[in-house]
Protein backbone atom coordinates (compact mmCIF):
# COMPACT_ATOMS: atom_id res chain seq x y z
CA UNK A 1 0.00 0.00 0.00
CA UNK A 2 1.37 3.42 -0.90
CA UNK A 3 2.17 5.79 1.91
CA UNK A 4 -0.82 7.87 2.92
CA UNK A 5 -3.38 5.53 1.29
CA UNK A 6 -6.48 4.78 3.34
CA UNK A 7 -7.65 1.20 3.82
CA UNK A 8 -11.18 0.10 2.92
CA UNK A 9 -11.96 -0.46 6.60
CA UNK A 10 -10.64 2.96 7.59
CA UNK A 11 -12.66 4.59 4.81
CA UNK A 12 -15.82 2.83 6.01
CA UNK A 13 -15.28 4.17 9.53
CA UNK A 14 -14.57 7.66 8.19
CA UNK A 15 -17.74 7.77 6.09
CA UNK A 16 -19.80 6.34 8.95
CA UNK A 17 -18.53 9.01 11.33
CA UNK A 18 -19.45 11.71 8.81
CA UNK A 19 -22.93 10.24 8.30
CA UNK A 20 -23.64 10.05 12.02
CA UNK A 21 -22.29 13.55 12.56
CA UNK A 22 -25.21 14.68 10.38
CA UNK A 23 -27.76 12.03 11.33
CA UNK A 24 -27.04 11.16 14.96
CA UNK A 25 -28.56 14.22 16.64
CA UNK A 26 -31.76 13.92 14.58
CA UNK A 27 -32.23 10.26 15.46
CA UNK A 28 -31.37 10.60 19.15
CA UNK A 29 -33.74 13.52 19.70
CA UNK A 30 -36.54 11.74 17.84
CA UNK A 31 -36.24 8.50 19.79
CA UNK A 32 -35.83 10.20 23.16
CA UNK A 33 -38.34 13.02 22.88
CA UNK A 34 -41.06 11.77 20.53
CA UNK A 35 -40.58 8.03 19.81
CA UNK A 36 -44.10 7.61 18.41
CA UNK A 37 -44.15 10.69 16.19
CA UNK A 38 -43.55 10.99 12.46
CA UNK A 39 -40.53 13.19 11.78
CA UNK A 40 -39.40 14.63 8.45
CA UNK A 41 -36.11 16.54 8.23
CA UNK A 42 -35.37 17.92 4.73
CA UNK A 43 -31.68 18.23 3.80
CA UNK A 44 -30.52 16.68 7.06
CA UNK A 45 -27.48 15.58 5.03
CA UNK A 46 -26.04 17.72 2.23
CA UNK A 47 -27.67 16.46 -1.01
CA UNK A 48 -24.66 16.31 -3.35
CA UNK A 49 -22.52 14.75 -0.62
CA UNK A 50 -25.20 12.13 0.05
CA UNK A 51 -25.47 11.24 -3.64
CA UNK A 52 -21.73 10.54 -3.77
CA UNK A 53 -21.72 8.02 -0.93
CA UNK A 54 -20.77 4.52 -2.18
CA UNK A 55 -23.60 1.99 -2.17
CA UNK A 56 -23.42 -1.79 -2.78
CA UNK A 57 -26.05 -1.74 -5.55
CA UNK A 58 -26.01 -2.38 -9.28
CA UNK A 59 -22.51 -3.12 -10.53
CA UNK A 60 -21.09 -2.51 -7.04
CA UNK A 61 -23.19 -5.28 -5.49
CA UNK A 62 -21.17 -8.03 -3.79
CA UNK A 63 -21.86 -11.63 -4.96
CA UNK A 64 -23.16 -12.57 -1.49
CA UNK A 65 -25.66 -9.70 -1.52
CA UNK A 66 -29.03 -11.06 -2.62
CA UNK A 67 -31.74 -8.86 -4.09
CA UNK A 68 -35.43 -9.31 -3.34
CA UNK A 69 -37.79 -8.12 -6.10
CA UNK A 70 -40.98 -6.77 -4.56
CA UNK A 71 -44.41 -7.21 -6.09
CA UNK A 72 -46.84 -6.31 -3.34
CA UNK A 73 -45.93 -8.55 -0.43
CA UNK A 74 -44.48 -11.22 -2.74
CA UNK A 75 -40.69 -11.29 -2.99
CA UNK A 76 -38.53 -13.09 -5.54
CA UNK A 77 -34.93 -13.37 -4.33
CA UNK A 78 -32.03 -13.61 -6.76
CA UNK A 79 -28.26 -13.41 -6.42
CA UNK A 80 -26.80 -13.85 -9.92
CA UNK A 81 -26.60 -10.73 -12.08
CA UNK A 82 -28.00 -12.49 -15.15
CA UNK A 83 -31.01 -13.75 -13.16
CA UNK A 84 -31.67 -10.27 -11.83
CA UNK A 85 -31.54 -8.79 -15.34
CA UNK A 86 -33.92 -11.43 -16.69
CA UNK A 87 -36.41 -10.98 -13.83
CA UNK A 88 -36.48 -7.20 -14.21
CA UNK A 89 -36.92 -7.45 -17.98
CA UNK A 90 -39.93 -9.69 -17.45
CA UNK A 91 -41.50 -7.52 -14.74
CA UNK A 92 -40.05 -4.25 -13.43
CA UNK A 93 -40.05 -4.36 -9.62
CA UNK A 94 -38.49 -2.50 -6.73
CA UNK A 95 -35.10 -3.99 -5.84
CA UNK A 96 -34.71 -4.64 -2.12
CA UNK A 97 -31.17 -5.21 -0.86
CA UNK A 98 -31.74 -6.95 2.47
CA UNK A 99 -29.37 -7.20 5.46
CA UNK A 100 -26.91 -4.85 3.79
CA UNK A 101 -25.13 -4.27 7.10
CA UNK A 102 -24.16 -7.95 7.20
CA UNK A 103 -23.90 -9.01 3.56
CA UNK A 104 -22.18 -5.91 2.20
CA UNK A 105 -20.76 -4.29 5.33
CA UNK A 106 -18.80 -1.15 4.52
CA UNK A 107 -19.85 2.18 5.99
CA UNK A 108 -23.45 0.99 6.27
CA UNK A 109 -22.41 -1.91 8.50
CA UNK A 110 -20.34 0.38 10.72
CA UNK A 111 -23.19 2.90 10.89
CA UNK A 112 -25.67 0.18 11.90
CA UNK A 113 -23.38 -0.91 14.71
CA UNK A 114 -22.77 2.62 15.97
CA UNK A 115 -26.46 3.54 15.81
CA UNK A 116 -27.36 0.33 17.64
CA UNK A 117 -24.92 1.23 20.39
CA UNK A 118 -26.33 4.77 20.60
CA UNK A 119 -29.93 3.55 20.92
CA UNK A 120 -29.30 0.29 22.77
CA UNK A 121 -31.40 -1.59 20.20
CA UNK A 122 -30.62 -3.84 17.28
CA UNK A 123 -30.44 -2.13 13.87
CA UNK A 124 -30.68 -3.79 10.46
CA UNK A 125 -30.27 -2.09 7.09
CA UNK A 126 -32.06 -2.38 3.76
CA UNK A 127 -31.59 -0.46 0.51
CA UNK A 128 -34.55 0.12 -1.85
CA UNK A 129 -33.79 0.89 -5.49
CA UNK A 130 -36.65 1.69 -7.86
CA UNK A 131 -37.74 3.29 -11.09
CA UNK A 132 -41.04 4.94 -11.93
CA UNK A 133 -42.64 1.86 -13.50
CA UNK A 134 -41.55 -0.61 -10.81
CA UNK A 135 -44.00 -2.57 -8.70
CA UNK A 136 -43.84 -1.71 -5.00
CA UNK A 137 -44.81 -3.24 -1.67
CA UNK A 138 -48.12 -1.37 -1.68
CA UNK A 139 -49.71 0.14 1.46
CA UNK A 140 -48.38 -1.55 4.60
CA UNK A 141 -46.95 -1.00 8.06
CA UNK A 142 -43.75 -2.28 9.63
CA UNK A 143 -42.95 -3.79 13.02
CA UNK A 144 -39.88 -1.62 13.53
CA UNK A 145 -39.05 2.09 13.74
CA UNK A 146 -37.63 3.16 10.40
CA UNK A 147 -34.90 5.76 9.89
CA UNK A 148 -35.14 6.50 6.16
CA UNK A 149 -32.37 8.33 4.31
CA UNK A 150 -32.99 9.33 0.70
CA UNK A 151 -29.70 8.62 -1.10
CA UNK A 152 -30.58 9.73 -4.64
CA UNK A 153 -33.54 10.49 -6.85
CA UNK A 154 -36.96 11.27 -5.35
CA UNK A 155 -39.57 9.25 -3.49
CA UNK A 156 -43.21 10.07 -2.76
CA UNK A 157 -44.44 8.89 0.64
CA UNK A 158 -48.06 8.70 1.76
CA UNK A 159 -48.37 8.15 5.50
CA UNK A 160 -51.35 7.80 7.82
CA UNK A 161 -50.23 9.05 11.24
CA UNK A 162 -53.79 8.89 12.60
CA UNK A 163 -54.90 5.57 11.22
CA UNK A 164 -57.55 5.91 8.52
CA UNK A 165 -57.59 9.72 8.38
CA UNK A 166 -56.31 11.68 5.39
CA UNK A 167 -52.80 10.76 4.32
CA UNK A 168 -49.78 13.00 4.82
CA UNK A 169 -47.72 13.40 1.64
CA UNK A 170 -43.95 13.81 1.80
CA UNK A 171 -41.64 14.09 -1.21
CA UNK A 172 -38.14 12.98 -0.29
CA UNK A 173 -35.00 14.19 -2.06
CA UNK A 174 -31.35 13.28 -1.61
CA UNK A 175 -30.21 14.04 1.93
CA UNK A 176 -33.72 14.09 3.43
CA UNK A 177 -34.40 11.98 6.51
CA UNK A 178 -37.73 10.50 7.55
CA UNK A 179 -38.42 8.66 10.80
CA UNK A 180 -41.46 6.39 10.57
CA UNK A 181 -42.70 4.88 13.85
CA UNK A 182 -43.56 1.20 13.88
CA UNK A 183 -47.13 0.40 12.98
CA UNK A 184 -47.69 3.57 10.93
CA UNK A 185 -49.33 2.72 7.60
CA UNK A 186 -47.51 4.05 4.56
CA UNK A 187 -47.18 3.70 0.80
CA UNK A 188 -44.37 4.81 -1.51
CA UNK A 189 -43.92 5.51 -5.21
CA UNK A 190 -41.17 6.78 -7.50
CA UNK A 191 -41.88 10.07 -9.27
CA UNK A 192 -41.74 10.43 -13.05
CA UNK A 193 -39.12 13.16 -12.68
CA UNK A 194 -36.33 12.15 -12.21
CA UNK A 195 -37.80 8.65 -12.53
CA UNK A 196 -35.53 6.82 -10.10
CA UNK A 197 -34.92 6.50 -6.38
CA UNK A 198 -32.56 4.89 -3.89
CA UNK A 199 -33.23 5.09 -0.18
CA UNK A 200 -31.61 3.46 2.82
CA UNK A 201 -33.67 2.21 5.75
CA UNK A 202 -32.06 1.69 9.14
CA UNK A 203 -34.68 -0.41 10.92
CA UNK A 204 -34.51 -0.04 14.70
CA UNK A 205 -35.92 -3.23 16.17
CA UNK A 206 -37.63 -3.64 19.52
CA UNK A 207 -34.76 -5.93 20.56
CA UNK A 208 -32.24 -4.78 23.19
CA UNK A 209 -28.74 -4.89 21.78
CA UNK A 210 -27.46 -7.09 24.60
CA UNK A 211 -30.06 -9.74 23.69
CA UNK A 212 -28.07 -10.70 20.60
CA UNK A 213 -24.37 -10.19 21.30
CA UNK A 214 -23.44 -12.02 18.09
CA UNK A 215 -24.82 -9.03 16.16
CA UNK A 216 -21.94 -6.90 17.43
CA UNK A 217 -19.34 -9.37 16.23
CA UNK A 218 -20.99 -9.82 12.83
CA UNK A 219 -21.25 -6.11 12.06
CA UNK A 220 -17.81 -5.20 13.38
C-alpha positions as a LaTeX table, in Angstrom:
\begin{tabular}{lrrr}
\hline
Residue & $x$ (\AA) & $y$ (\AA) & $z$ (\AA) \\
\hline
Unk1 & 0.00 & 0.00 & 0.00 \\
Unk2 & 1.37 & 3.42 & $-0.90$ \\
Unk3 & 2.17 & 5.79 & 1.91 \\
Unk4 & $-0.82$ & 7.87 & 2.92 \\
Unk5 & $-3.38$ & 5.53 & 1.29 \\
Unk6 & $-6.48$ & 4.78 & 3.34 \\
Unk7 & $-7.65$ & 1.20 & 3.82 \\
Unk8 & $-11.18$ & 0.10 & 2.92 \\
Unk9 & $-11.96$ & $-0.46$ & 6.60 \\
Unk10 & $-10.64$ & 2.96 & 7.59 \\
Unk11 & $-12.66$ & 4.59 & 4.81 \\
Unk12 & $-15.82$ & 2.83 & 6.01 \\
Unk13 & $-15.28$ & 4.17 & 9.53 \\
Unk14 & $-14.57$ & 7.66 & 8.19 \\
Unk15 & $-17.74$ & 7.77 & 6.09 \\
Unk16 & $-19.80$ & 6.34 & 8.95 \\
Unk17 & $-18.53$ & 9.01 & 11.33 \\
Unk18 & $-19.45$ & 11.71 & 8.81 \\
Unk19 & $-22.93$ & 10.24 & 8.30 \\
Unk20 & $-23.64$ & 10.05 & 12.02 \\
Unk21 & $-22.29$ & 13.55 & 12.56 \\
Unk22 & $-25.21$ & 14.68 & 10.38 \\
Unk23 & $-27.76$ & 12.03 & 11.33 \\
Unk24 & $-27.04$ & 11.16 & 14.96 \\
Unk25 & $-28.56$ & 14.22 & 16.64 \\
Unk26 & $-31.76$ & 13.92 & 14.58 \\
Unk27 & $-32.23$ & 10.26 & 15.46 \\
Unk28 & $-31.37$ & 10.60 & 19.15 \\
Unk29 & $-33.74$ & 13.52 & 19.70 \\
Unk30 & $-36.54$ & 11.74 & 17.84 \\
Unk31 & $-36.24$ & 8.50 & 19.79 \\
Unk32 & $-35.83$ & 10.20 & 23.16 \\
Unk33 & $-38.34$ & 13.02 & 22.88 \\
Unk34 & $-41.06$ & 11.77 & 20.53 \\
Unk35 & $-40.58$ & 8.03 & 19.81 \\
Unk36 & $-44.10$ & 7.61 & 18.41 \\
Unk37 & $-44.15$ & 10.69 & 16.19 \\
Unk38 & $-43.55$ & 10.99 & 12.46 \\
Unk39 & $-40.53$ & 13.19 & 11.78 \\
Unk40 & $-39.40$ & 14.63 & 8.45 \\
Unk41 & $-36.11$ & 16.54 & 8.23 \\
Unk42 & $-35.37$ & 17.92 & 4.73 \\
Unk43 & $-31.68$ & 18.23 & 3.80 \\
Unk44 & $-30.52$ & 16.68 & 7.06 \\
Unk45 & $-27.48$ & 15.58 & 5.03 \\
Unk46 & $-26.04$ & 17.72 & 2.23 \\
Unk47 & $-27.67$ & 16.46 & $-1.01$ \\
Unk48 & $-24.66$ & 16.31 & $-3.35$ \\
Unk49 & $-22.52$ & 14.75 & $-0.62$ \\
Unk50 & $-25.20$ & 12.13 & 0.05 \\
Unk51 & $-25.47$ & 11.24 & $-3.64$ \\
Unk52 & $-21.73$ & 10.54 & $-3.77$ \\
Unk53 & $-21.72$ & 8.02 & $-0.93$ \\
Unk54 & $-20.77$ & 4.52 & $-2.18$ \\
Unk55 & $-23.60$ & 1.99 & $-2.17$ \\
Unk56 & $-23.42$ & $-1.79$ & $-2.78$ \\
Unk57 & $-26.05$ & $-1.74$ & $-5.55$ \\
Unk58 & $-26.01$ & $-2.38$ & $-9.28$ \\
Unk59 & $-22.51$ & $-3.12$ & $-10.53$ \\
Unk60 & $-21.09$ & $-2.51$ & $-7.04$ \\
Unk61 & $-23.19$ & $-5.28$ & $-5.49$ \\
Unk62 & $-21.17$ & $-8.03$ & $-3.79$ \\
Unk63 & $-21.86$ & $-11.63$ & $-4.96$ \\
Unk64 & $-23.16$ & $-12.57$ & $-1.49$ \\
Unk65 & $-25.66$ & $-9.70$ & $-1.52$ \\
Unk66 & $-29.03$ & $-11.06$ & $-2.62$ \\
Unk67 & $-31.74$ & $-8.86$ & $-4.09$ \\
Unk68 & $-35.43$ & $-9.31$ & $-3.34$ \\
Unk69 & $-37.79$ & $-8.12$ & $-6.10$ \\
Unk70 & $-40.98$ & $-6.77$ & $-4.56$ \\
Unk71 & $-44.41$ & $-7.21$ & $-6.09$ \\
Unk72 & $-46.84$ & $-6.31$ & $-3.34$ \\
Unk73 & $-45.93$ & $-8.55$ & $-0.43$ \\
Unk74 & $-44.48$ & $-11.22$ & $-2.74$ \\
Unk75 & $-40.69$ & $-11.29$ & $-2.99$ \\
Unk76 & $-38.53$ & $-13.09$ & $-5.54$ \\
Unk77 & $-34.93$ & $-13.37$ & $-4.33$ \\
Unk78 & $-32.03$ & $-13.61$ & $-6.76$ \\
Unk79 & $-28.26$ & $-13.41$ & $-6.42$ \\
Unk80 & $-26.80$ & $-13.85$ & $-9.92$ \\
Unk81 & $-26.60$ & $-10.73$ & $-12.08$ \\
Unk82 & $-28.00$ & $-12.49$ & $-15.15$ \\
Unk83 & $-31.01$ & $-13.75$ & $-13.16$ \\
Unk84 & $-31.67$ & $-10.27$ & $-11.83$ \\
Unk85 & $-31.54$ & $-8.79$ & $-15.34$ \\
Unk86 & $-33.92$ & $-11.43$ & $-16.69$ \\
Unk87 & $-36.41$ & $-10.98$ & $-13.83$ \\
Unk88 & $-36.48$ & $-7.20$ & $-14.21$ \\
Unk89 & $-36.92$ & $-7.45$ & $-17.98$ \\
Unk90 & $-39.93$ & $-9.69$ & $-17.45$ \\
Unk91 & $-41.50$ & $-7.52$ & $-14.74$ \\
Unk92 & $-40.05$ & $-4.25$ & $-13.43$ \\
Unk93 & $-40.05$ & $-4.36$ & $-9.62$ \\
Unk94 & $-38.49$ & $-2.50$ & $-6.73$ \\
Unk95 & $-35.10$ & $-3.99$ & $-5.84$ \\
Unk96 & $-34.71$ & $-4.64$ & $-2.12$ \\
Unk97 & $-31.17$ & $-5.21$ & $-0.86$ \\
Unk98 & $-31.74$ & $-6.95$ & 2.47 \\
Unk99 & $-29.37$ & $-7.20$ & 5.46 \\
Unk100 & $-26.91$ & $-4.85$ & 3.79 \\
Unk101 & $-25.13$ & $-4.27$ & 7.10 \\
Unk102 & $-24.16$ & $-7.95$ & 7.20 \\
Unk103 & $-23.90$ & $-9.01$ & 3.56 \\
Unk104 & $-22.18$ & $-5.91$ & 2.20 \\
Unk105 & $-20.76$ & $-4.29$ & 5.33 \\
Unk106 & $-18.80$ & $-1.15$ & 4.52 \\
Unk107 & $-19.85$ & 2.18 & 5.99 \\
Unk108 & $-23.45$ & 0.99 & 6.27 \\
Unk109 & $-22.41$ & $-1.91$ & 8.50 \\
Unk110 & $-20.34$ & 0.38 & 10.72 \\
Unk111 & $-23.19$ & 2.90 & 10.89 \\
Unk112 & $-25.67$ & 0.18 & 11.90 \\
Unk113 & $-23.38$ & $-0.91$ & 14.71 \\
Unk114 & $-22.77$ & 2.62 & 15.97 \\
Unk115 & $-26.46$ & 3.54 & 15.81 \\
Unk116 & $-27.36$ & 0.33 & 17.64 \\
Unk117 & $-24.92$ & 1.23 & 20.39 \\
Unk118 & $-26.33$ & 4.77 & 20.60 \\
Unk119 & $-29.93$ & 3.55 & 20.92 \\
Unk120 & $-29.30$ & 0.29 & 22.77 \\
Unk121 & $-31.40$ & $-1.59$ & 20.20 \\
Unk122 & $-30.62$ & $-3.84$ & 17.28 \\
Unk123 & $-30.44$ & $-2.13$ & 13.87 \\
Unk124 & $-30.68$ & $-3.79$ & 10.46 \\
Unk125 & $-30.27$ & $-2.09$ & 7.09 \\
Unk126 & $-32.06$ & $-2.38$ & 3.76 \\
Unk127 & $-31.59$ & $-0.46$ & 0.51 \\
Unk128 & $-34.55$ & 0.12 & $-1.85$ \\
Unk129 & $-33.79$ & 0.89 & $-5.49$ \\
Unk130 & $-36.65$ & 1.69 & $-7.86$ \\
Unk131 & $-37.74$ & 3.29 & $-11.09$ \\
Unk132 & $-41.04$ & 4.94 & $-11.93$ \\
Unk133 & $-42.64$ & 1.86 & $-13.50$ \\
Unk134 & $-41.55$ & $-0.61$ & $-10.81$ \\
Unk135 & $-44.00$ & $-2.57$ & $-8.70$ \\
Unk136 & $-43.84$ & $-1.71$ & $-5.00$ \\
Unk137 & $-44.81$ & $-3.24$ & $-1.67$ \\
Unk138 & $-48.12$ & $-1.37$ & $-1.68$ \\
Unk139 & $-49.71$ & 0.14 & 1.46 \\
Unk140 & $-48.38$ & $-1.55$ & 4.60 \\
Unk141 & $-46.95$ & $-1.00$ & 8.06 \\
Unk142 & $-43.75$ & $-2.28$ & 9.63 \\
Unk143 & $-42.95$ & $-3.79$ & 13.02 \\
Unk144 & $-39.88$ & $-1.62$ & 13.53 \\
Unk145 & $-39.05$ & 2.09 & 13.74 \\
Unk146 & $-37.63$ & 3.16 & 10.40 \\
Unk147 & $-34.90$ & 5.76 & 9.89 \\
Unk148 & $-35.14$ & 6.50 & 6.16 \\
Unk149 & $-32.37$ & 8.33 & 4.31 \\
Unk150 & $-32.99$ & 9.33 & 0.70 \\
Unk151 & $-29.70$ & 8.62 & $-1.10$ \\
Unk152 & $-30.58$ & 9.73 & $-4.64$ \\
Unk153 & $-33.54$ & 10.49 & $-6.85$ \\
Unk154 & $-36.96$ & 11.27 & $-5.35$ \\
Unk155 & $-39.57$ & 9.25 & $-3.49$ \\
Unk156 & $-43.21$ & 10.07 & $-2.76$ \\
Unk157 & $-44.44$ & 8.89 & 0.64 \\
Unk158 & $-48.06$ & 8.70 & 1.76 \\
Unk159 & $-48.37$ & 8.15 & 5.50 \\
Unk160 & $-51.35$ & 7.80 & 7.82 \\
Unk161 & $-50.23$ & 9.05 & 11.24 \\
Unk162 & $-53.79$ & 8.89 & 12.60 \\
Unk163 & $-54.90$ & 5.57 & 11.22 \\
Unk164 & $-57.55$ & 5.91 & 8.52 \\
Unk165 & $-57.59$ & 9.72 & 8.38 \\
Unk166 & $-56.31$ & 11.68 & 5.39 \\
Unk167 & $-52.80$ & 10.76 & 4.32 \\
Unk168 & $-49.78$ & 13.00 & 4.82 \\
Unk169 & $-47.72$ & 13.40 & 1.64 \\
Unk170 & $-43.95$ & 13.81 & 1.80 \\
Unk171 & $-41.64$ & 14.09 & $-1.21$ \\
Unk172 & $-38.14$ & 12.98 & $-0.29$ \\
Unk173 & $-35.00$ & 14.19 & $-2.06$ \\
Unk174 & $-31.35$ & 13.28 & $-1.61$ \\
Unk175 & $-30.21$ & 14.04 & 1.93 \\
Unk176 & $-33.72$ & 14.09 & 3.43 \\
Unk177 & $-34.40$ & 11.98 & 6.51 \\
Unk178 & $-37.73$ & 10.50 & 7.55 \\
Unk179 & $-38.42$ & 8.66 & 10.80 \\
Unk180 & $-41.46$ & 6.39 & 10.57 \\
Unk181 & $-42.70$ & 4.88 & 13.85 \\
Unk182 & $-43.56$ & 1.20 & 13.88 \\
Unk183 & $-47.13$ & 0.40 & 12.98 \\
Unk184 & $-47.69$ & 3.57 & 10.93 \\
Unk185 & $-49.33$ & 2.72 & 7.60 \\
Unk186 & $-47.51$ & 4.05 & 4.56 \\
Unk187 & $-47.18$ & 3.70 & 0.80 \\
Unk188 & $-44.37$ & 4.81 & $-1.51$ \\
Unk189 & $-43.92$ & 5.51 & $-5.21$ \\
Unk190 & $-41.17$ & 6.78 & $-7.50$ \\
Unk191 & $-41.88$ & 10.07 & $-9.27$ \\
Unk192 & $-41.74$ & 10.43 & $-13.05$ \\
Unk193 & $-39.12$ & 13.16 & $-12.68$ \\
Unk194 & $-36.33$ & 12.15 & $-12.21$ \\
Unk195 & $-37.80$ & 8.65 & $-12.53$ \\
Unk196 & $-35.53$ & 6.82 & $-10.10$ \\
Unk197 & $-34.92$ & 6.50 & $-6.38$ \\
Unk198 & $-32.56$ & 4.89 & $-3.89$ \\
Unk199 & $-33.23$ & 5.09 & $-0.18$ \\
Unk200 & $-31.61$ & 3.46 & 2.82 \\
Unk201 & $-33.67$ & 2.21 & 5.75 \\
Unk202 & $-32.06$ & 1.69 & 9.14 \\
Unk203 & $-34.68$ & $-0.41$ & 10.92 \\
Unk204 & $-34.51$ & $-0.04$ & 14.70 \\
Unk205 & $-35.92$ & $-3.23$ & 16.17 \\
Unk206 & $-37.63$ & $-3.64$ & 19.52 \\
Unk207 & $-34.76$ & $-5.93$ & 20.56 \\
Unk208 & $-32.24$ & $-4.78$ & 23.19 \\
Unk209 & $-28.74$ & $-4.89$ & 21.78 \\
Unk210 & $-27.46$ & $-7.09$ & 24.60 \\
Unk211 & $-30.06$ & $-9.74$ & 23.69 \\
Unk212 & $-28.07$ & $-10.70$ & 20.60 \\
Unk213 & $-24.37$ & $-10.19$ & 21.30 \\
Unk214 & $-23.44$ & $-12.02$ & 18.09 \\
Unk215 & $-24.82$ & $-9.03$ & 16.16 \\
Unk216 & $-21.94$ & $-6.90$ & 17.43 \\
Unk217 & $-19.34$ & $-9.37$ & 16.23 \\
Unk218 & $-20.99$ & $-9.82$ & 12.83 \\
Unk219 & $-21.25$ & $-6.11$ & 12.06 \\
Unk220 & $-17.81$ & $-5.20$ & 13.38 \\
\hline
\end{tabular}
